[in-house]
Amino acid sequence: MMLSRAARPALKAGSAAAVRPSTVNATAAANYATLREIEGRLKSIRNIEKITKTMKIVASTKLTRAQKAMTESRTYGQTSNTVFEKAETKPMEAEGKKDLIIVCSSDKGLCGGIHSGLSRKVRKTLAESPDTELVILGEKCKAQLGRSNSRNTVLSFAGIGKDVPTFSDAIAIADQISLLPGDYSSVKILYNKFLNAQTYEPTFVEAYSEEAIANSPNYASFEIDDEVLANLREYALANSLFWALAEGHACEQSARRNAMDNASKNAGDMINKFQILFNRTRQAVITGELVEIITGAAASEEG
Amino acid sequence: MAFAWKAAGLTYNRYLAIAARVVRRSLKEEQRLQAERRGESDLRFAKWENGKQGELKNLAAANEAAFAESAGKEGQ
């Protein structure tokens, strides 16, 4: 009788550690088991914290490179867009023609909600104009949009986001897109715009069709031959793609750094919680044993 | 204006890629190794039809094939 009462606080602590209900009625020996269980969980959480910390450091180093690449590529994209700004090019509003959206995500996850942010934006746009076709760069958005909007998808690319995107990647993608059979009234590139290390937002950048360029109000001042117009369009598409890819890559790395930072913090909190629980349980077990010994000694003295 | 590369079925981007490759290859050894890394791309792509993903193919190889085909057409 004495024994079970003494063991009770320890058992209470044990059941608080979310052990199986069957151990609640077990004797003091079971307390060692729960102690060991808590120790095991502590160890595994520590390991996870180590991993997330390492991933954070890796992402941090990659981020500096990605940001450098982003500022460089932004120059490409903006210079290329200056032409259209000065020519006051407007996207065509042609009836009966489809739109094309190029979604710039990447292959890798574990970086918060940047991919699902893109997907959500695409779904919203598709709800307004269901005829729009999609070209998806990167496995993550492909998996998300492939499930819900697979009918709209015409092309998907994989192998993006292993490293900083190169211009030859952009060229290869732009070529494959220009080989598409469809005639599109407007081509939009959707990417994550890098606002600062914490925030990014899905943004569209327009890649104009030949007609749109030819119809722009200030077109005459550039003296573009009709034959080279196609070249300009292809090159502008590659430029914009390169820009979008590099900026998306930088966003992804910074998002991953933040996600891993949060994960490490949470793991630290859990470690603290379990450490306290572990110490309390151990104390309880020791107290229980002491009570047992003393009562045993008292009983044998009496007898 | 007629371009020789246009007649050969290349797009402007393809023409740029080839020009860039030539420049990279003519660099000195140390710089070349660094620069050639920028020219690599191992992307894969898949065409989708009626909501089904097609076969994954290597992008560079497919581009080569497409240009070879269009070059053949131009030649005829």
Tab-separated table of C-alpha atoms in Angstrom:
chain	number	residue	atom	x	y	z
A	1	MET	CA	0.000	0.000	0.000
A	2	MET	CA	2.772	2.334	1.038
A	3	LEU	CA	4.683	1.548	-2.085
A	4	SER	CA	1.969	2.425	-4.512
A	5	ARG	CA	1.308	5.737	-2.778
A	6	ALA	CA	4.980	6.638	-2.896
A	7	ALA	CA	5.196	5.814	-6.555
A	8	ARG	CA	2.242	7.950	-7.433
A	9	PRO	CA	3.936	11.347	-8.028
A	10	ALA	CA	6.488	9.688	-10.212
A	11	LEU	CA	3.783	7.988	-12.209
A	12	LYS	CA	1.951	11.250	-12.607
A	13	ALA	CA	5.025	12.848	-14.073
A	14	GLY	CA	5.446	9.799	-16.247
A	15	SER	CA	1.958	10.031	-17.676
A	16	ALA	CA	2.513	13.742	-18.328
A	17	ALA	CA	5.325	12.739	-20.633
A	18	ALA	CA	2.730	11.143	-22.875
A	19	VAL	CA	3.718	7.566	-22.221
A	20	ARG	CA	1.441	4.705	-23.120
A	21	PRO	CA	-1.496	4.370	-20.738
A	22	SER	CA	-0.507	0.797	-19.837
A	23	THR	CA	2.528	2.026	-17.890
A	24	VAL	CA	0.392	4.131	-15.585
A	25	ASN	CA	-0.399	1.129	-13.409
A	26	ALA	CA	3.111	-0.313	-13.541
A	27	THR	CA	5.466	-0.340	-10.559
A	28	ALA	CA	8.522	1.793	-9.914
A	29	ALA	CA	10.520	-0.153	-12.497
A	30	ALA	CA	8.390	1.430	-15.207
A	31	ASN	CA	9.605	4.868	-14.147
A	32	TYR	CA	13.046	4.065	-15.366
A	33	ALA	CA	11.526	3.162	-18.698
A	34	THR	CA	9.725	6.509	-18.980
A	35	LEU	CA	12.903	8.257	-17.951
A	36	ARG	CA	14.687	6.477	-20.728
A	37	GLU	CA	11.920	7.388	-23.130
A	38	ILE	CA	12.220	11.057	-22.270
A	39	GLU	CA	15.958	10.793	-22.713
A	40	GLY	CA	15.451	9.219	-26.110
A	41	ARG	CA	13.165	11.997	-27.261
A	42	LEU	CA	15.552	14.609	-25.960
A	43	LYS	CA	18.341	13.038	-27.948
A	44	SER	CA	16.327	12.908	-31.164
A	45	ILE	CA	15.223	16.539	-30.782
A	46	ARG	CA	18.838	17.559	-30.251
A	47	ASN	CA	19.794	15.766	-33.445
A	48	ILE	CA	17.031	17.500	-35.382
A	49	GLU	CA	18.154	20.847	-34.020
A	50	LYS	CA	21.681	20.095	-35.224
A	51	ILE	CA	20.383	19.308	-38.707
A	52	THR	CA	18.207	22.395	-38.996
A	53	LYS	CA	21.054	24.563	-37.722
A	54	THR	CA	23.360	23.161	-40.360
A	55	MET	CA	20.775	23.679	-43.077
A	56	LYS	CA	20.361	27.254	-41.922
A	57	ILE	CA	24.090	27.873	-42.213
A	58	VAL	CA	24.177	26.315	-45.673
A	59	ALA	CA	21.227	28.457	-46.767
A	60	SER	CA	22.891	31.574	-45.349
A	61	THR	CA	26.043	31.055	-47.379
A	62	LYS	CA	24.038	30.266	-50.492
A	63	LEU	CA	21.911	33.326	-49.888
A	64	THR	CA	24.791	35.771	-50.246
A	65	ARG	CA	25.697	34.210	-53.595
A	66	ALA	CA	22.080	34.156	-54.685
A	67	GLN	CA	21.589	37.786	-53.785
A	68	LYS	CA	24.655	38.773	-55.767
A	69	ALA	CA	23.360	36.846	-58.760
A	70	MET	CA	19.986	38.493	-58.297
A	71	THR	CA	21.312	42.065	-58.391
A	72	GLU	CA	23.350	41.204	-61.472
A	73	SER	CA	20.456	39.575	-63.280
A	74	ARG	CA	18.119	42.393	-62.328
A	75	THR	CA	20.270	44.677	-64.451
A	76	TYR	CA	19.697	42.376	-67.421
A	77	GLY	CA	15.967	42.277	-66.952
A	78	GLN	CA	15.528	45.967	-66.285
A	79	THR	CA	17.741	47.076	-69.156
A	80	SER	CA	15.808	44.831	-71.453
A	81	ASN	CA	12.542	46.240	-70.136
A	82	THR	CA	13.684	49.825	-70.624
A	83	VAL	CA	13.163	49.391	-74.355
A	84	PHE	CA	9.529	48.494	-73.810
A	85	GLU	CA	9.042	51.259	-71.294
A	86	LYS	CA	10.387	53.865	-73.660
A	87	ALA	CA	8.363	52.425	-76.507
A	88	GLU	CA	5.344	52.431	-74.178
A	89	THR	CA	4.493	48.883	-75.068
A	90	LYS	CA	1.192	47.621	-73.764
A	91	PRO	CA	0.113	43.993	-73.533
A	92	MET	CA	-2.254	43.011	-76.330
A	93	GLU	CA	-5.906	42.538	-75.559
A	94	ALA	CA	-6.628	40.153	-78.361
A	95	GLU	CA	-9.887	38.234	-78.361
A	96	GLY	CA	-9.907	34.490	-78.754
A	97	LYS	CA	-6.257	34.050	-77.985
A	98	LYS	CA	-4.903	32.335	-74.946
A	99	ASP	CA	-2.607	33.705	-72.287
A	100	LEU	CA	0.498	31.908	-71.148
A	101	ILE	CA	1.860	32.009	-67.613
A	102	ILE	CA	5.378	30.871	-66.841
A	103	VAL	CA	5.683	29.939	-63.168
A	104	CYS	CA	9.200	30.196	-61.733
A	105	SER	CA	9.496	27.903	-58.727
A	106	SER	CA	12.188	25.325	-58.006
A	107	ASP	CA	12.783	21.656	-57.219
A	108	LYS	CA	13.467	21.905	-53.540
A	109	GLY	CA	11.193	22.318	-50.563
A	110	LEU	CA	11.796	23.046	-46.879
A	111	CYS	CA	11.589	26.764	-47.474
A	112	GLY	CA	8.273	27.919	-46.094
A	113	GLY	CA	5.416	28.993	-48.293
A	114	ILE	CA	7.120	30.500	-51.309
A	115	HIS	CA	6.031	27.767	-53.731
A	116	SER	CA	2.484	27.597	-52.458
A	117	GLY	CA	2.341	31.397	-52.667
A	118	LEU	CA	3.040	31.132	-56.403
A	119	SER	CA	0.529	28.331	-56.824
A	120	ARG	CA	-2.148	30.290	-55.027
A	121	LYS	CA	-1.578	33.286	-57.290
A	122	VAL	CA	-1.788	31.082	-60.370
A	123	ARG	CA	-5.027	29.491	-59.183
A	124	LYS	CA	-6.503	32.916	-58.570
A	125	THR	CA	-5.573	34.043	-62.075
A	126	LEU	CA	-6.900	30.826	-63.566
A	127	ALA	CA	-10.218	31.315	-61.814
A	128	GLU	CA	-10.606	34.606	-63.689
A	129	SER	CA	-9.451	33.358	-67.076
A	130	PRO	CA	-9.676	29.563	-67.232
A	131	ASP	CA	-8.240	29.418	-70.760
A	132	THR	CA	-4.754	30.396	-69.658
A	133	GLU	CA	-2.035	27.858	-70.280
A	134	LEU	CA	0.825	27.147	-67.915
A	135	VAL	CA	4.522	26.492	-68.237
A	136	ILE	CA	5.883	25.352	-64.893
A	137	LEU	CA	9.535	25.583	-63.923
A	138	GLY	CA	10.456	23.443	-60.937
A	139	GLU	CA	9.085	20.279	-59.374
A	140	LYS	CA	7.384	21.893	-56.402
A	141	CYS	CA	4.870	23.992	-58.258
A	142	LYS	CA	4.445	21.196	-60.768
A	143	ALA	CA	3.319	18.876	-57.991
A	144	GLN	CA	0.939	21.479	-56.603
A	145	LEU	CA	-0.543	22.755	-59.862
A	146	GLY	CA	-0.355	19.384	-61.606
A	147	ARG	CA	-2.967	18.102	-59.188
A	148	SER	CA	-5.465	20.934	-59.538
A	149	ASN	CA	-4.817	22.461	-62.957
A	150	SER	CA	-3.184	19.689	-64.966
A	151	ARG	CA	-5.386	20.488	-67.983
A	152	ASN	CA	-3.866	23.934	-68.317
A	153	THR	CA	-0.298	22.729	-68.169
A	154	VAL	CA	1.564	22.526	-71.452
A	155	LEU	CA	5.197	22.241	-70.388
A	156	SER	CA	7.088	21.548	-67.197
A	157	PHE	CA	10.772	21.822	-66.461
A	158	ALA	CA	12.779	20.063	-63.768
A	159	GLY	CA	16.301	20.473	-62.462
A	160	ILE	CA	15.941	24.110	-61.423
A	161	GLY	CA	17.264	25.433	-58.144
A	162	LYS	CA	20.228	23.137	-57.602
A	163	ASP	CA	22.506	26.098	-58.037
A	164	VAL	CA	22.294	29.744	-59.001
A	165	PRO	CA	20.414	29.797	-62.321
A	166	THR	CA	22.552	30.537	-65.366
A	167	PHE	CA	21.714	32.436	-68.504
A	168	SER	CA	22.085	29.270	-70.551
A	169	ASP	CA	19.267	27.763	-68.483
A	170	ALA	CA	17.129	30.758	-69.350
A	171	ILE	CA	18.055	30.494	-73.029
A	172	ALA	CA	17.198	26.805	-73.198
A	173	ILE	CA	13.846	27.370	-71.510
A	174	ALA	CA	13.012	30.384	-73.684
A	175	ASP	CA	13.773	28.356	-76.810
A	176	GLN	CA	11.567	25.498	-75.742
A	177	ILE	CA	8.761	27.940	-74.945
A	178	SER	CA	9.074	29.632	-78.325
A	179	LEU	CA	8.692	26.181	-79.921
A	180	LEU	CA	5.247	25.833	-78.354
A	181	PRO	CA	2.527	25.506	-80.975
A	182	GLY	CA	0.072	27.890	-79.304
A	183	ASP	CA	-0.322	31.523	-80.342
A	184	TYR	CA	-0.521	33.574	-77.195
A	185	SER	CA	-1.830	37.079	-76.804
A	186	SER	CA	0.332	37.667	-73.778
A	187	VAL	CA	3.105	35.810	-71.984
A	188	LYS	CA	3.502	36.511	-68.306
A	189	ILE	CA	6.283	35.326	-66.050
A	190	LEU	CA	5.297	34.772	-62.431
A	191	TYR	CA	8.103	34.913	-59.910
A	192	ASN	CA	8.738	35.781	-56.277
A	193	LYS	CA	9.842	39.390	-56.033
A	194	PHE	CA	12.507	39.892	-53.417
A	195	LEU	CA	11.395	42.797	-51.218
A	196	ASN	CA	13.729	42.132	-48.308
A	197	ALA	CA	15.102	39.125	-46.456
A	198	GLN	CA	11.770	38.520	-44.739
A	199	THR	CA	9.206	39.334	-47.387
A	200	TYR	CA	8.643	38.438	-50.998
A	201	GLU	CA	5.566	38.579	-53.124
A	202	PRO	CA	4.456	36.733	-56.245
A	203	THR	CA	4.732	39.198	-59.135
A	204	PHE	CA	4.008	39.099	-62.843
A	205	VAL	CA	6.457	40.407	-65.407
A	206	GLU	CA	5.200	40.787	-68.959
A	207	ALA	CA	6.991	39.274	-71.937
A	208	TYR	CA	5.449	40.991	-74.935
A	209	SER	CA	4.420	39.311	-78.145
A	210	GLU	CA	5.664	40.577	-81.506
A	211	GLU	CA	2.376	42.266	-82.302
A	212	ALA	CA	2.359	44.041	-78.980
A	213	ILE	CA	5.841	45.396	-79.588
A	214	ALA	CA	4.985	46.443	-83.143
A	215	ASN	CA	1.842	48.214	-81.943
A	216	SER	CA	3.500	50.178	-79.168
A	217	PRO	CA	3.087	53.969	-79.577
A	218	ASN	CA	6.756	54.880	-79.565
A	219	TYR	CA	7.838	51.943	-81.692
A	220	ALA	CA	8.961	54.098	-84.614
A	221	SER	CA	11.676	55.869	-82.639
A	222	PHE	CA	13.669	52.643	-82.327
A	223	GLU	CA	13.871	51.930	-86.049
A	224	ILE	CA	13.546	48.199	-85.637
A	225	ASP	CA	13.496	46.104	-88.785
A	226	ASP	CA	10.631	43.688	-88.962
A	227	GLU	CA	13.015	40.793	-89.346
A	228	VAL	CA	14.927	41.480	-86.149
A	229	LEU	CA	11.749	41.979	-84.172
A	230	ALA	CA	11.403	38.232	-83.548
A	231	ASN	CA	14.978	38.174	-82.277
A	232	LEU	CA	14.257	41.015	-79.891
A	233	ARG	CA	11.227	39.221	-78.552
A	234	GLU	CA	13.120	35.952	-77.985
A	235	TYR	CA	16.016	37.724	-76.349
A	236	ALA	CA	13.709	39.765	-74.114
A	237	LEU	CA	11.954	36.579	-73.041
A	238	ALA	CA	15.277	34.960	-72.111
A	239	ASN	CA	16.343	38.094	-70.235
A	240	SER	CA	13.144	38.278	-68.248
A	241	LEU	CA	13.278	34.563	-67.504
A	242	PHE	CA	16.842	34.844	-66.258
A	243	TRP	CA	15.874	37.718	-64.025
A	244	ALA	CA	12.826	35.908	-62.675
A	245	LEU	CA	14.784	32.708	-62.037
A	246	ALA	CA	17.595	34.482	-60.198
A	247	GLU	CA	15.250	36.537	-58.087
A	248	GLY	CA	13.140	33.487	-57.285
A	249	HIS	CA	16.277	31.622	-56.296
A	250	ALA	CA	17.327	34.370	-53.895
A	251	CYS	CA	13.842	34.401	-52.362
A	252	GLU	CA	13.947	30.662	-51.919
A	253	GLN	CA	17.284	30.725	-50.134
A	254	SER	CA	16.245	33.511	-47.806
A	255	ALA	CA	12.938	31.769	-47.098
A	256	ARG	CA	14.798	28.550	-46.357
A	257	ARG	CA	17.137	30.380	-44.008
A	258	ASN	CA	14.171	31.816	-42.108
A	259	ALA	CA	12.338	28.491	-42.027
A	260	MET	CA	15.388	26.712	-40.640
A	261	ASP	CA	15.968	29.485	-38.132
A	262	ASN	CA	12.429	29.035	-36.828
A	263	ALA	CA	12.796	25.264	-36.757
A	264	SER	CA	15.992	25.539	-34.691
A	265	LYS	CA	14.281	27.906	-32.288
A	266	ASN	CA	11.335	25.581	-31.845
A	267	ALA	CA	13.665	22.646	-31.299
A	268	GLY	CA	15.467	24.702	-28.620
A	269	ASP	CA	12.157	25.365	-26.866
A	270	MET	CA	11.276	21.697	-26.930
A	271	ILE	CA	14.693	20.742	-25.598
A	272	ASN	CA	14.203	23.069	-22.629
A	273	LYS	CA	10.761	21.657	-21.920
A	274	PHE	CA	11.914	18.074	-22.057
A	275	GLN	CA	15.018	18.771	-20.003
A	276	ILE	CA	12.866	20.141	-17.183
A	277	LEU	CA	10.477	17.213	-17.445
A	278	PHE	CA	13.402	14.804	-17.424
A	279	ASN	CA	14.911	16.352	-14.281
A	280	ARG	CA	11.573	16.374	-12.465
A	281	THR	CA	10.876	12.759	-13.302
A	282	ARG	CA	14.311	11.720	-12.133
A	283	GLN	CA	13.796	13.588	-8.861
A	284	ALA	CA	10.459	11.888	-8.387
A	285	VAL	CA	11.955	8.452	-8.968
A	286	ILE	CA	14.729	9.091	-6.451
A	287	THR	CA	12.263	10.375	-3.853
A	288	GLY	CA	10.097	7.339	-4.394
A	289	GLU	CA	13.027	4.989	-3.845
A	290	LEU	CA	14.059	6.801	-0.666
A	291	VAL	CA	10.546	6.520	0.759
A	292	GLU	CA	10.570	2.810	-0.026
A	293	ILE	CA	13.884	2.253	1.778
A	294	ILE	CA	12.868	4.247	4.838
A	295	THR	CA	9.496	2.565	5.188
A	296	GLY	CA	11.148	-0.810	4.675
A	297	ALA	CA	13.693	-0.071	7.411
A	298	ALA	CA	10.976	1.192	9.776
A	299	ALA	CA	8.906	-1.890	9.142
A	300	SER	CA	11.787	-4.292	9.845
A	301	GLU	CA	12.662	-2.370	13.056
A	302	GLU	CA	9.129	-2.731	14.319
A	303	GLY	CA	9.121	-6.376	13.534
B	1	MET	CA	18.684	41.704	-93.582
B	2	ALA	CA	19.330	38.038	-93.853
B	3	PHE	CA	21.170	36.110	-91.234
B	4	ALA	CA	23.109	32.969	-91.953
B	5	TRP	CA	22.134	31.477	-88.607
B	6	LYS	CA	18.483	32.236	-89.239
B	7	ALA	CA	18.687	30.338	-92.501
B	8	ALA	CA	20.283	27.451	-90.597
B	9	GLY	CA	17.156	27.242	-88.457
B	10	LEU	CA	18.602	28.706	-85.280
B	11	THR	CA	16.789	31.098	-83.012
B	12	TYR	CA	18.500	34.220	-81.771
B	13	ASN	CA	18.879	32.697	-78.320
B	14	ARG	CA	20.466	29.575	-79.751
B	15	TYR	CA	22.811	31.752	-81.756
B	16	LEU	CA	23.745	33.607	-78.567
B	17	ALA	CA	24.323	30.366	-76.699
B	18	ILE	CA	26.661	29.098	-79.362
B	19	ALA	CA	28.564	32.387	-79.507
B	20	ALA	CA	28.903	32.369	-75.724
B	21	ARG	CA	30.163	28.795	-75.789
B	22	VAL	CA	32.831	29.686	-78.311
B	23	VAL	CA	34.001	32.627	-76.206
B	24	ARG	CA	34.143	30.463	-73.092
B	25	ARG	CA	36.140	27.794	-74.845
B	26	SER	CA	38.706	30.252	-76.089
B	27	LEU	CA	39.497	31.531	-72.607
B	28	LYS	CA	42.676	30.650	-70.744
B	29	GLU	CA	42.653	27.424	-68.776
B	30	GLU	CA	41.859	28.800	-65.270
B	31	GLN	CA	39.192	31.230	-66.397
B	32	ARG	CA	37.786	28.708	-68.812
B	33	LEU	CA	37.020	26.140	-66.095
B	34	GLN	CA	35.147	28.745	-64.101
B	35	ALA	CA	33.314	30.136	-67.080
B	36	GLU	CA	32.296	26.743	-68.447
B	37	ARG	CA	30.423	26.055	-65.244
B	38	ARG	CA	28.141	28.949	-66.155
B	39	GLY	CA	27.395	27.355	-69.493
B	40	GLU	CA	26.255	24.033	-68.108
B	41	SER	CA	22.619	23.283	-67.769
B	42	ASP	CA	21.104	19.902	-67.034
B	43	LEU	CA	17.454	20.760	-67.164
B	44	ARG	CA	14.823	18.204	-67.985
B	45	PHE	CA	11.391	18.953	-69.331
B	46	ALA	CA	8.125	17.226	-70.077
B	47	LYS	CA	5.271	18.061	-72.399
B	48	TRP	CA	1.768	17.807	-71.011
B	49	GLU	CA	-1.212	16.665	-72.990
B	50	ASN	CA	-4.791	16.575	-71.723
B	51	GLY	CA	-3.708	16.845	-68.132
B	52	LYS	CA	-1.149	14.057	-68.311
B	53	GLN	CA	2.554	14.549	-67.961
B	54	GLY	CA	4.590	13.197	-70.826
B	55	GLU	CA	8.035	11.682	-70.740
B	56	LEU	CA	10.868	13.578	-69.045
B	57	LYS	CA	13.479	14.509	-71.604
B	58	ASN	CA	16.797	16.268	-71.448
B	59	LEU	CA	16.259	19.871	-72.474
B	60	ALA	CA	19.582	20.492	-74.220
B	61	ALA	CA	19.287	17.331	-76.319
B	62	ALA	CA	15.689	18.110	-77.267
B	63	ASN	CA	16.632	21.637	-78.321
B	64	GLU	CA	19.417	20.298	-80.534
B	65	ALA	CA	17.008	17.881	-82.152
B	66	ALA	CA	14.392	20.563	-82.740
B	67	PHE	CA	16.913	22.827	-84.453
B	68	ALA	CA	18.340	20.035	-86.532
B	69	GLU	CA	14.805	19.330	-87.739
B	70	SER	CA	13.969	22.943	-88.558
B	71	ALA	CA	17.340	23.304	-90.285
B	72	GLY	CA	16.416	20.332	-92.462
B	73	LYS	CA	13.149	21.993	-93.407
B	74	GLU	CA	14.815	25.262	-94.321
B	75	GLY	CA	17.301	23.440	-96.502
B	76	GLN	CA	14.643	21.857	-98.672
